[in-house]
Coordinates of C-alpha atoms in Angstrom, one line a residue:
X14 CA -40.3 91.3 -51.6
X15 CA -40.4 88.9 -48.6
X16 CA -38.0 91.4 -46.7
X17 CA -41.0 93.6 -46.0
X18 CA -42.0 91.2 -43.2
X19 CA -45.8 92.1 -43.3
X20 CA -46.5 90.5 -39.9
X21 CA -44.9 93.6 -38.3
X22 CA -47.8 95.6 -39.5
X23 CA -50.7 93.2 -39.2
X24 CA -49.9 91.1 -36.1
X25 CA -49.2 94.0 -33.7
X26 CA -46.3 94.2 -31.3
X27 CA -44.3 91.2 -32.4
X28 CA -40.4 91.1 -32.6
X29 CA -38.8 90.4 -36.0
X30 CA -37.5 87.2 -34.7
X31 CA -39.2 84.9 -32.0
X32 CA -37.2 82.9 -29.6
X33 CA -37.8 79.3 -28.8
X34 CA -36.9 77.4 -25.7
X35 CA -34.5 74.4 -26.0
X36 CA -37.3 71.9 -25.3
X37 CA -38.2 68.6 -26.8
X38 CA -41.9 68.1 -27.5
X39 CA -42.4 66.5 -24.1
X40 CA -40.2 69.2 -22.5
X41 CA -42.6 72.0 -23.7
X42 CA -45.6 69.9 -22.5
X43 CA -44.0 69.2 -19.1
X44 CA -43.3 73.0 -18.6
X45 CA -46.9 73.7 -19.1
X46 CA -48.0 70.8 -16.8
X47 CA -45.8 72.2 -14.0
X48 CA -47.3 75.7 -14.4
X49 CA -50.9 74.7 -14.8
X50 CA -51.1 71.4 -12.9
X51 CA -54.6 71.7 -11.6
X52 CA -56.1 73.1 -14.9
X53 CA -57.8 70.9 -17.4
X54 CA -55.7 69.7 -20.2
X55 CA -58.1 67.4 -22.0
X56 CA -61.8 66.9 -22.3
X57 CA -62.9 63.7 -23.8
X58 CA -66.4 62.1 -23.9
X59 CA -67.6 63.7 -20.7
X60 CA -64.3 63.3 -18.7
X61 CA -61.9 66.1 -17.8
X62 CA -58.1 65.4 -17.3
X63 CA -55.9 67.8 -15.6
X64 CA -52.4 68.6 -16.6
X65 CA -51.1 66.9 -13.5
X66 CA -53.0 63.7 -14.4
X67 CA -51.9 63.9 -18.2
X68 CA -48.3 64.2 -17.1
X69 CA -48.5 61.4 -14.7
X70 CA -50.0 59.1 -17.4
X71 CA -47.4 60.2 -19.9
X72 CA -44.6 59.2 -17.4
X73 CA -46.3 55.8 -16.8
X74 CA -46.6 55.0 -20.5
X75 CA -43.1 56.2 -21.2
X76 CA -41.8 53.8 -18.5
X77 CA -44.0 51.0 -20.0
X78 CA -42.7 51.6 -23.6
X79 CA -39.1 51.7 -22.3
X80 CA -39.6 48.4 -20.4
X81 CA -41.0 46.8 -23.6
X82 CA -37.7 47.7 -25.3
X83 CA -38.3 51.2 -26.9
X84 CA -35.2 53.3 -26.7
X85 CA -34.0 56.7 -27.8
X86 CA -34.2 57.1 -31.6
X87 CA -36.6 54.2 -32.1
X88 CA -39.9 54.8 -33.9
X89 CA -43.3 54.0 -32.7
X90 CA -46.3 53.9 -35.0
X91 CA -49.5 55.7 -33.7
X92 CA -52.7 55.0 -35.4
X93 CA -55.4 56.5 -33.0
X94 CA -58.3 58.9 -33.4
X95 CA -58.3 62.0 -31.3
X96 CA -58.4 60.6 -27.8
X97 CA -56.4 60.7 -24.5
X98 CA -54.4 57.7 -25.5
X99 CA -53.3 59.3 -28.7
X100 CA -52.1 62.4 -26.8
X101 CA -50.4 60.3 -24.1
X102 CA -48.7 58.1 -26.5
X103 CA -47.5 61.0 -28.6
X104 CA -45.7 62.6 -25.7
X105 CA -44.7 59.4 -24.0
X106 CA -42.7 58.6 -27.1
X107 CA -41.1 62.0 -27.0
X108 CA -40.3 61.5 -23.2
X109 CA -38.1 58.5 -24.1
X110 CA -36.3 60.3 -26.9
X111 CA -38.2 58.2 -29.5
X112 CA -39.9 59.3 -32.7
X113 CA -43.8 59.3 -33.2
X114 CA -44.9 58.0 -36.6
X115 CA -48.4 59.3 -37.0
X116 CA -50.8 57.5 -39.3
X117 CA -54.4 57.5 -40.2
X118 CA -56.2 55.2 -37.8
X119 CA -58.4 53.9 -40.7
X120 CA -55.5 53.0 -42.9
X121 CA -55.8 49.7 -44.7
X122 CA -53.8 46.8 -43.6
X123 CA -51.4 47.0 -46.6
X124 CA -50.8 50.7 -46.0
X125 CA -50.1 50.1 -42.3
X126 CA -47.5 47.4 -43.2
X127 CA -46.0 49.7 -45.7
X128 CA -45.7 52.7 -43.3
X129 CA -44.2 50.5 -40.6
X130 CA -41.7 49.1 -42.9
X131 CA -40.7 52.3 -44.5
X132 CA -40.1 53.9 -41.1
X133 CA -38.6 50.7 -39.4
X134 CA -41.3 50.7 -36.8
X135 CA -41.6 47.6 -34.6
X136 CA -44.2 48.9 -32.2
X137 CA -47.6 50.2 -33.0
X138 CA -50.5 51.7 -30.9
X139 CA -54.1 51.4 -32.0
X140 CA -57.6 50.7 -31.0
X141 CA -59.0 47.2 -30.3
X142 CA -61.6 47.9 -32.9
X143 CA -58.9 48.4 -35.5
X144 CA -56.6 45.7 -34.4
X145 CA -57.4 43.4 -37.4
X146 CA -55.7 46.0 -39.7
X147 CA -52.4 45.4 -37.9
X148 CA -52.3 41.6 -38.2
X149 CA -50.7 41.7 -41.7
X150 CA -47.8 43.7 -40.5
X151 CA -47.3 41.5 -37.5
X152 CA -47.6 38.2 -39.5
X153 CA -44.9 39.6 -41.9
X154 CA -42.6 40.2 -39.0
X155 CA -42.6 44.0 -39.6
X156 CA -44.4 44.9 -36.3
X157 CA -43.1 42.9 -33.3
X158 CA -45.7 44.2 -30.9
X159 CA -49.0 46.2 -31.0
X160 CA -50.4 48.1 -28.0
X161 CA -54.2 47.9 -28.0
X162 CA -56.5 50.6 -26.5
X163 CA -60.2 50.6 -25.5
X164 CA -61.7 54.1 -26.1
X165 CA -64.1 53.6 -23.2
X166 CA -61.2 53.7 -20.6
X167 CA -61.1 57.5 -20.7
X168 CA -64.8 58.1 -21.0
X169 CA -67.1 59.3 -18.3
X170 CA -68.8 56.2 -16.5
X171 CA -72.2 56.8 -18.2
X172 CA -70.8 57.3 -21.6
X173 CA -68.4 54.4 -21.1
X174 CA -71.2 52.0 -20.3
X175 CA -73.2 53.2 -23.3
X176 CA -70.3 52.7 -25.6
X177 CA -69.7 49.2 -24.4
X178 CA -73.3 48.3 -24.8
X179 CA -73.5 49.7 -28.4
X180 CA -70.2 50.1 -30.4
X181 CA -68.2 48.0 -28.0
X182 CA -70.3 44.9 -28.5
X183 CA -69.4 44.9 -32.2
X184 CA -65.7 44.7 -31.5
X185 CA -64.1 41.3 -32.2
X186 CA -62.1 40.0 -29.2
X187 CA -58.4 40.8 -29.5
X188 CA -56.2 37.6 -29.3
X189 CA -54.4 36.9 -26.0
X190 CA -50.8 36.7 -27.3
X191 CA -47.5 38.0 -25.8
X192 CA -46.9 40.4 -28.7
X193 CA -50.4 42.0 -28.2
X194 CA -50.3 44.3 -25.2
X195 CA -53.2 45.9 -23.5
X196 CA -53.0 49.7 -22.7
X197 CA -54.5 49.4 -19.2
X198 CA -52.3 46.4 -18.3
X199 CA -49.2 48.3 -19.4
X200 CA -50.1 51.2 -17.1
X201 CA -50.5 48.8 -14.1
X202 CA -47.2 47.2 -14.8
X203 CA -45.5 50.6 -15.3
X204 CA -46.7 51.7 -11.8
X205 CA -44.2 49.3 -10.3
X206 CA -41.5 49.7 -12.9
X207 CA -38.3 51.8 -12.3
X208 CA -38.4 55.4 -13.4
X209 CA -36.4 56.1 -16.7
X210 CA -32.8 56.7 -16.3
X211 CA -31.4 60.1 -16.7
X212 CA -33.4 61.4 -19.6
X213 CA -31.6 61.9 -22.9
X214 CA -34.1 63.8 -25.0
X215 CA -33.7 64.4 -28.6
X216 CA -32.0 67.6 -29.5
X217 CA -34.3 70.3 -30.9
X218 CA -32.9 69.7 -34.5
X219 CA -33.4 65.8 -34.3
X220 CA -36.3 64.1 -35.8
X221 CA -39.1 63.8 -33.3
X222 CA -42.2 63.2 -35.5
X223 CA -42.7 61.5 -38.9
X224 CA -45.8 62.6 -40.8
X225 CA -46.8 61.4 -44.2
X226 CA -47.3 63.7 -47.2
X227 CA -47.3 63.7 -51.0
X228 CA -43.9 65.3 -51.4
X229 CA -42.7 66.7 -54.7
X230 CA -43.5 63.7 -56.9
X231 CA -47.0 62.8 -55.4
X232 CA -45.7 59.6 -53.9
X233 CA -46.4 59.3 -50.1
X234 CA -43.3 60.4 -48.3
X235 CA -42.1 60.1 -44.7
X236 CA -41.5 63.7 -43.5
X237 CA -39.0 64.2 -40.7
X238 CA -40.0 67.0 -38.3
X239 CA -38.0 68.1 -35.3
X240 CA -39.1 69.4 -31.9
X241 CA -38.0 72.9 -32.9
X242 CA -40.3 72.6 -36.0
X243 CA -43.3 71.9 -33.9
X244 CA -42.5 74.1 -30.9
X245 CA -41.7 77.1 -33.3
X246 CA -45.1 76.6 -35.0
X247 CA -46.9 76.7 -31.6
X248 CA -45.3 80.0 -30.7
X249 CA -45.9 81.4 -34.1
X250 CA -49.6 80.3 -34.1
X251 CA -50.0 81.9 -30.7
X252 CA -48.6 85.1 -32.0
X253 CA -50.6 85.2 -35.2
X254 CA -53.9 83.7 -34.1
X255 CA -53.9 83.9 -30.3
X256 CA -53.3 84.8 -27.7
X257 CA -53.9 81.3 -26.3
X258 CA -53.6 80.7 -22.6
X259 CA -55.1 79.1 -19.5
X260 CA -58.8 78.7 -19.6
X261 CA -58.9 78.8 -23.4
X262 CA -60.5 75.7 -25.0
X263 CA -59.8 74.5 -28.5
X264 CA -62.2 72.1 -30.3
X265 CA -59.6 69.6 -31.4
X266 CA -61.5 68.2 -34.5
X267 CA -58.7 67.7 -37.1
X268 CA -57.1 64.3 -36.6
X269 CA -53.6 63.9 -35.0
X270 CA -52.0 62.2 -38.0
X271 CA -52.5 65.5 -39.9
X272 CA -50.0 68.3 -39.2
X273 CA -52.7 70.8 -38.7
X274 CA -54.5 68.6 -36.2
X275 CA -51.5 67.6 -34.3
X276 CA -49.4 70.8 -34.2
X277 CA -52.2 73.4 -34.0
X278 CA -55.1 71.5 -32.6
X279 CA -53.2 69.8 -29.9
X280 CA -49.6 70.9 -29.3
X281 CA -50.0 74.6 -29.6
X282 CA -52.9 74.6 -27.2
X283 CA -51.4 72.4 -24.5
X284 CA -48.0 74.0 -24.3
X285 CA -49.7 77.4 -23.9
X286 CA -51.7 76.1 -21.0
X287 CA -55.1 75.7 -22.8
X288 CA -57.5 72.8 -23.0
X289 CA -58.2 70.4 -25.9
X290 CA -61.7 69.2 -26.2
X291 CA -60.9 66.1 -28.2
X292 CA -63.3 65.1 -31.1
X293 CA -62.7 61.6 -32.2
X294 CA -65.3 61.7 -35.0
X295 CA -66.8 64.9 -36.5
X296 CA -70.5 65.1 -36.6
X297 CA -72.0 68.7 -37.1
X298 CA -74.8 68.2 -34.6
X299 CA -72.6 66.6 -32.0
X300 CA -69.9 69.4 -32.3
X301 CA -72.7 72.1 -31.8
X302 CA -73.7 70.2 -28.6
X303 CA -70.0 70.3 -27.5
X304 CA -69.9 74.1 -28.0
X305 CA -73.1 74.6 -26.0
X306 CA -71.6 72.5 -23.1
X307 CA -67.9 73.6 -23.0
X308 CA -68.0 77.1 -24.6
X309 CA -64.7 76.8 -26.5
X310 CA -62.6 79.9 -27.5
X311 CA -61.1 78.4 -30.7
X312 CA -61.7 75.9 -33.4
X313 CA -60.0 75.0 -36.7
X314 CA -61.1 72.9 -39.6
X315 CA -61.1 72.4 -43.4
X316 CA -63.6 74.1 -45.7
X317 CA -66.0 71.0 -46.0
X318 CA -66.2 71.0 -42.1
X319 CA -67.4 74.7 -42.0
X320 CA -69.7 73.9 -44.9
X321 CA -71.3 71.1 -43.0
X322 CA -71.7 73.2 -39.8
X323 CA -73.3 76.0 -41.7
X324 CA -75.9 73.5 -42.9
X325 CA -76.6 72.0 -39.4
X326 CA -79.8 73.2 -37.9
X327 CA -78.4 72.4 -34.4
X328 CA -75.3 74.6 -35.1
X329 CA -77.3 77.4 -36.6
X330 CA -79.3 77.5 -33.3
X331 CA -76.3 77.5 -31.0
X332 CA -74.9 80.5 -29.1
X333 CA -71.5 81.1 -30.6
X334 CA -70.4 84.2 -28.7
X335 CA -67.6 82.2 -27.0
X336 CA -65.6 81.8 -30.1
X337 CA -62.7 84.2 -30.4
X338 CA -60.9 82.6 -33.3
X339 CA -62.0 80.3 -36.2
X340 CA -59.4 79.0 -38.6
X341 CA -59.6 77.2 -42.0
X342 CA -56.7 75.3 -43.8
X343 CA -56.1 72.2 -45.7
X344 CA -57.7 73.5 -48.9
X345 CA -58.9 76.5 -50.7
X346 CA -61.8 78.3 -48.9
X347 CA -64.3 79.6 -51.2
X348 CA -66.0 83.0 -50.7
X349 CA -69.4 81.3 -50.6
X350 CA -68.5 78.9 -47.7
X351 CA -66.8 81.8 -45.9
X352 CA -69.7 84.1 -46.1
X353 CA -72.3 81.5 -45.4
X354 CA -70.4 80.4 -42.2
X355 CA -69.8 83.9 -41.0
X356 CA -73.4 84.7 -41.4
X357 CA -74.2 81.9 -39.0
X358 CA -71.5 83.2 -36.6
X359 CA -72.9 86.8 -36.6
X360 CA -76.6 85.6 -36.1
X361 CA -75.4 83.6 -33.1
X362 CA -73.4 86.4 -31.3
X363 CA -69.9 85.8 -32.6
X364 CA -67.9 88.6 -33.9
X365 CA -64.9 86.4 -35.2
X366 CA -64.2 85.9 -38.8
X367 CA -63.3 82.7 -40.6
X368 CA -59.5 83.2 -41.2
X369 CA -57.9 81.2 -44.1
X370 CA -54.5 80.0 -43.8
X371 CA -51.9 78.1 -46.0
X372 CA -49.2 75.6 -45.4
X373 CA -47.9 72.1 -46.0
X374 CA -46.7 69.2 -44.0
X375 CA -43.2 69.9 -45.0
X376 CA -43.4 72.9 -42.7
X377 CA -45.5 71.0 -40.2
X378 CA -48.7 72.8 -41.3
X379 CA -49.6 76.4 -41.5
X380 CA -47.1 79.1 -42.4
X381 CA -49.5 81.9 -43.6
X382 CA -52.7 83.4 -42.2
X383 CA -55.2 86.0 -43.0
X384 CA -55.0 88.8 -40.4
X385 CA -58.2 89.1 -38.3
X386 CA -59.1 92.6 -39.4
X387 CA -58.4 92.2 -43.1
X388 CA -59.9 90.2 -46.0
X389 CA -58.6 89.8 -49.6
X390 CA -60.6 87.5 -51.8
X391 CA -58.7 84.5 -52.8
X392 CA -55.7 85.4 -50.7
X393 CA -54.2 82.9 -48.2
X394 CA -52.8 85.7 -46.1
X395 CA -49.4 86.8 -45.1
X396 CA -46.5 84.7 -43.5
X397 CA -46.5 83.8 -39.9
X398 CA -44.3 85.8 -37.6
X399 CA -40.7 84.6 -38.1
X400 CA -41.5 83.0 -41.4
X401 CA -40.4 84.4 -44.8
X402 CA -42.2 83.7 -48.1
X403 CA -41.5 84.7 -51.7
X404 CA -42.5 83.7 -55.2
X405 CA -39.8 82.5 -57.6
X406 CA -39.5 81.5 -61.3
X407 CA -40.2 77.8 -61.5
X408 CA -37.0 75.8 -61.7
X409 CA -34.9 78.4 -60.2
X410 CA -34.4 80.9 -57.3
X411 CA -35.1 84.2 -59.1
X412 CA -37.6 86.1 -57.0
X413 CA -40.5 87.4 -59.0
X414 CA -42.2 90.9 -58.7
X415 CA -45.6 91.3 -57.1
X416 CA -48.4 90.1 -59.3
X417 CA -46.4 87.7 -61.4
X418 CA -47.1 83.9 -61.0
X419 CA -44.5 81.5 -60.0
X420 CA -43.7 78.9 -57.3
X421 CA -44.4 79.8 -53.6
X422 CA -41.4 79.3 -51.4
X423 CA -41.1 79.5 -47.6
X424 CA -38.3 79.7 -45.1
X425 CA -38.1 79.6 -41.3
X426 CA -37.9 77.4 -38.3
X427 CA -40.7 75.2 -39.2
X428 CA -39.2 73.9 -42.4
X429 CA -38.7 70.1 -42.2
X430 CA -35.5 68.2 -41.7
X431 CA -36.2 66.3 -45.0
X432 CA -37.8 63.3 -46.4
X433 CA -36.7 59.9 -44.8
X434 CA -34.2 58.1 -46.9
X435 CA -34.8 60.2 -50.0
X436 CA -31.9 62.6 -50.3
X437 CA -32.7 63.5 -53.9
X438 CA -36.3 64.4 -53.2
X439 CA -35.1 66.4 -50.1
X440 CA -32.5 68.3 -52.2
X441 CA -35.1 69.1 -54.8
X442 CA -37.5 70.5 -52.1
X443 CA -35.1 72.2 -49.8
X444 CA -32.7 74.5 -51.7
X445 CA -30.0 76.9 -50.6
X446 CA -30.6 80.2 -52.3
X447 CA -28.1 83.0 -53.0
X448 CA -29.4 84.9 -49.9
X449 CA -27.8 82.1 -47.8
X450 CA -31.2 80.7 -46.6
X451 CA -32.7 77.3 -47.1
X452 CA -36.0 77.7 -48.9
X453 CA -38.8 75.1 -49.1
X454 CA -40.1 74.8 -52.7
X455 CA -43.8 74.0 -52.2
X456 CA -44.5 73.1 -55.8
X457 CA -47.5 75.4 -55.6
X458 CA -48.4 78.1 -58.1
X459 CA -49.2 81.5 -56.8
X460 CA -48.4 85.2 -56.6
X461 CA -47.9 88.1 -54.1
X462 CA -49.3 91.6 -54.1
X463 CA -47.6 94.8 -53.2
X464 CA -48.6 94.5 -49.6
X465 CA -47.1 91.1 -49.0
X466 CA -50.4 89.1 -49.2
X467 CA -50.0 85.8 -51.1
X468 CA -52.5 84.2 -53.4
X469 CA -52.6 80.4 -54.1
X470 CA -53.6 79.3 -57.6
X471 CA -53.2 75.6 -57.9
X472 CA -51.1 72.7 -56.7
X473 CA -48.6 71.5 -59.2
X474 CA -47.9 68.3 -57.4
X475 CA -50.2 65.6 -58.5
X476 CA -52.3 65.3 -55.3
X477 CA -56.1 65.1 -54.9
X478 CA -57.4 67.1 -52.0
X479 CA -60.6 65.6 -50.6
X480 CA -62.0 67.3 -47.6
X481 CA -58.5 68.8 -46.9
X482 CA -56.9 65.3 -46.9
X483 CA -54.2 64.4 -49.4
X484 CA -55.1 61.4 -51.7
X485 CA -52.3 60.0 -54.0
X486 CA -53.4 58.9 -57.4
X487 CA -50.3 56.6 -57.8
X488 CA -51.5 54.5 -54.8
X489 CA -54.9 54.0 -56.3
X490 CA -53.5 53.2 -59.7
X491 CA -51.2 50.6 -58.2
X492 CA -54.1 49.0 -56.5
X493 CA -56.3 49.0 -59.6
X494 CA -53.5 47.8 -61.8
X495 CA -53.1 44.7 -59.6
X496 CA -56.6 43.6 -60.5
X497 CA -56.6 40.9 -63.2
X498 CA -59.1 42.8 -65.3
X499 CA -57.1 45.9 -65.4
X500 CA -54.5 46.7 -68.1
X501 CA -53.9 50.3 -67.3
X502 CA -55.4 53.0 -65.0
X503 CA -55.2 56.7 -64.4
X504 CA -56.8 58.5 -61.5
X505 CA -57.7 62.2 -61.4
X506 CA -59.6 64.5 -59.0
X507 CA -63.0 65.7 -60.1
X508 CA -65.2 68.4 -58.5
X509 CA -67.5 67.5 -55.5
X510 CA -70.0 69.9 -54.0
X511 CA -68.8 69.4 -50.3
X512 CA -65.6 67.5 -50.6
X513 CA -64.0 70.0 -53.1
X514 CA -62.5 66.9 -55.1
X515 CA -63.0 63.2 -55.1
X516 CA -61.0 60.5 -57.0
X517 CA -62.2 59.2 -60.4
X518 CA -60.6 56.3 -62.1
X519 CA -60.1 55.8 -65.8
X520 CA -59.4 52.1 -66.7
X521 CA -58.5 50.2 -69.9
X522 CA -59.2 46.5 -69.6
X523 CA -57.2 43.3 -70.4
X524 CA -58.3 41.1 -73.2
X525 CA -61.3 38.9 -72.1
X526 CA -62.9 41.5 -69.9
X527 CA -65.7 43.9 -71.0
X528 CA -67.0 47.1 -69.3
X529 CA -70.0 46.7 -67.2
X530 CA -71.7 48.2 -64.1
X531 CA -70.9 45.0 -62.3
X532 CA -67.3 45.4 -63.1
X533 CA -67.1 49.0 -62.0
X534 CA -68.5 48.0 -58.6
X535 CA -66.1 45.2 -58.4
X536 CA -63.2 47.5 -58.9
X537 CA -64.4 50.0 -56.4
X538 CA -64.9 47.2 -53.9
X539 CA -61.4 46.0 -54.6
X540 CA -60.0 49.4 -53.8
X541 CA -62.1 49.6 -50.6
X542 CA -60.3 46.4 -49.3
X543 CA -56.8 47.7 -50.0
X544 CA -57.1 51.5 -49.5
X545 CA -58.4 53.9 -46.9
X546 CA -62.0 54.9 -47.7
X547 CA -61.4 58.5 -48.9
X548 CA -58.8 57.1 -51.4
X549 CA -61.3 54.8 -53.1
X550 CA -62.5 56.1 -56.5
X551 CA -66.1 57.2 -56.5
X552 CA -66.6 56.0 -60.1
X553 CA -64.8 54.1 -62.8
X554 CA -64.9 55.1 -66.5
X555 CA -63.8 52.5 -69.0
X556 CA -61.7 53.5 -72.1
X557 CA -60.4 51.4 -75.0
X558 CA -57.1 53.4 -74.8
X559 CA -55.9 55.9 -72.1
X560 CA -54.3 59.0 -73.6
X561 CA -50.6 59.0 -73.7
X562 CA -47.9 61.7 -73.7
X563 CA -45.2 61.9 -76.4
X564 CA -42.9 59.7 -74.4
X565 CA -45.6 57.0 -73.7
X566 CA -46.8 57.9 -70.3
X567 CA -50.5 58.1 -69.4
X568 CA -51.5 61.8 -69.7
X569 CA -53.5 62.6 -66.7
X570 CA -53.6 66.2 -67.8
X571 CA -55.5 65.2 -71.0
X572 CA -58.0 63.4 -68.8
X573 CA -58.3 66.5 -66.4
X574 CA -58.9 68.7 -69.5
X575 CA -61.6 66.2 -70.8
X576 CA -63.3 66.4 -67.4
X577 CA -63.1 70.2 -67.5
X578 CA -64.7 70.3 -70.9
X579 CA -67.4 67.8 -69.9
X580 CA -68.3 70.1 -66.8
X581 CA -68.6 73.1 -69.1
X582 CA -70.9 71.1 -71.5
X583 CA -68.4 71.2 -74.3
X584 CA -68.3 67.5 -74.8

């Protein structure tokens, strides 16, 4: 029943189809910078950066990147927290016509090497504090050069001094080698370098960004997203959740390697002339102080973030009347967290509600949102303007009637180009239906009611969601299985009071090894050296034999059922 287009009723005076300028990512930013040159684009650690300065620094860095050999179509890996350097690098790559590959800044060395190799990146941008994680990829010849940033370069003088005397003193010196480039030195060199030749920006339908997600088989996949994908999402978000404009401030908390953080927390705000208050690290009390100081209009986060804020005494004593829009995505929002957080909003002068959305990286991020004046328990809302959604029978294209469970599918201008170098997985996920449209098969179970509101039931892809971030069991299992003590492993998600889920590992041991608390700690520590922190199992349970399916595969579903029974006290 997707033809009903429920946004026409709930989002006000919005046309049936939005129009999108023929801009690259940088082109959209440049237009905003031209129109709002003197306004503040970024706030970071006590310092404000105008649109004019942001655009100037993007131009400098794009010239520096071009002088170092980056050209149209090349891929540049960016592993930075939310910071001015991350924003500048992202748009500088676009200005050249290259592709930004966004990765978690705390990725382990082996993960960085794998990401760079998969995407054919030869240049990376990271922090001086994180540089040791990039040496493996450089030593293996995958990365030819790494650009190193110092966070204090964009802080206010007082905060920069404090940072250097505390955190900065703990950072190991970065080696002085030709293939290791300093951000500030590049800017100085670029100031005397020639301007880029006549720009040849990527077309709106060419890949401009690569983000990583689980894909349909739970393996990390490189998702190709175009300028149109990201720009369309920005216009849709403004129509559904805004309006956003000059003077509005977004608390940019969600990290830029995540589609939600990049496309909504940064790009949507900037190209509409708003200001991004960059938050490199989330701390509830610190966020409350930012709200007191800058009086933001919008904030977006995952359920665990809002749960933490509702428990913060500093936040609970903060005037929140400035907030006009508060949005939640990345994971299912429980009624308990929603009501607890909204109670804090009301007590502190804010009339906004916590609006839940739904999306996936294969469509950049959000493609559904709960209208501001409506709430239906367990609903993920209605499709964004200019997006279509329906529920189909699994394995096919047959649309199911309201109330019947099936696979959620979406179609519209934010749907990805495809998975990098994985045509079969792309064809499985993006399918041409009899209506002539290409539909993204999400792999998520859900249904739709008579009014066009959708309800998410569960993820059918084998992904663990911890604090809204995807964790891939196969990666953890591969790491565990490489340990000499482990014969076989299986990882599942188990409930957690604040993170929703955390990974738990089941392990059978090789001959000569015996279960012990010491071995459990050793395996967890082994994972921590090879995986990002949130991917590490929180506990290991030893089993003589892991359950198997009829065809001999480890049955993770049997272990999930065992955990469910244990939680209910039936075991």
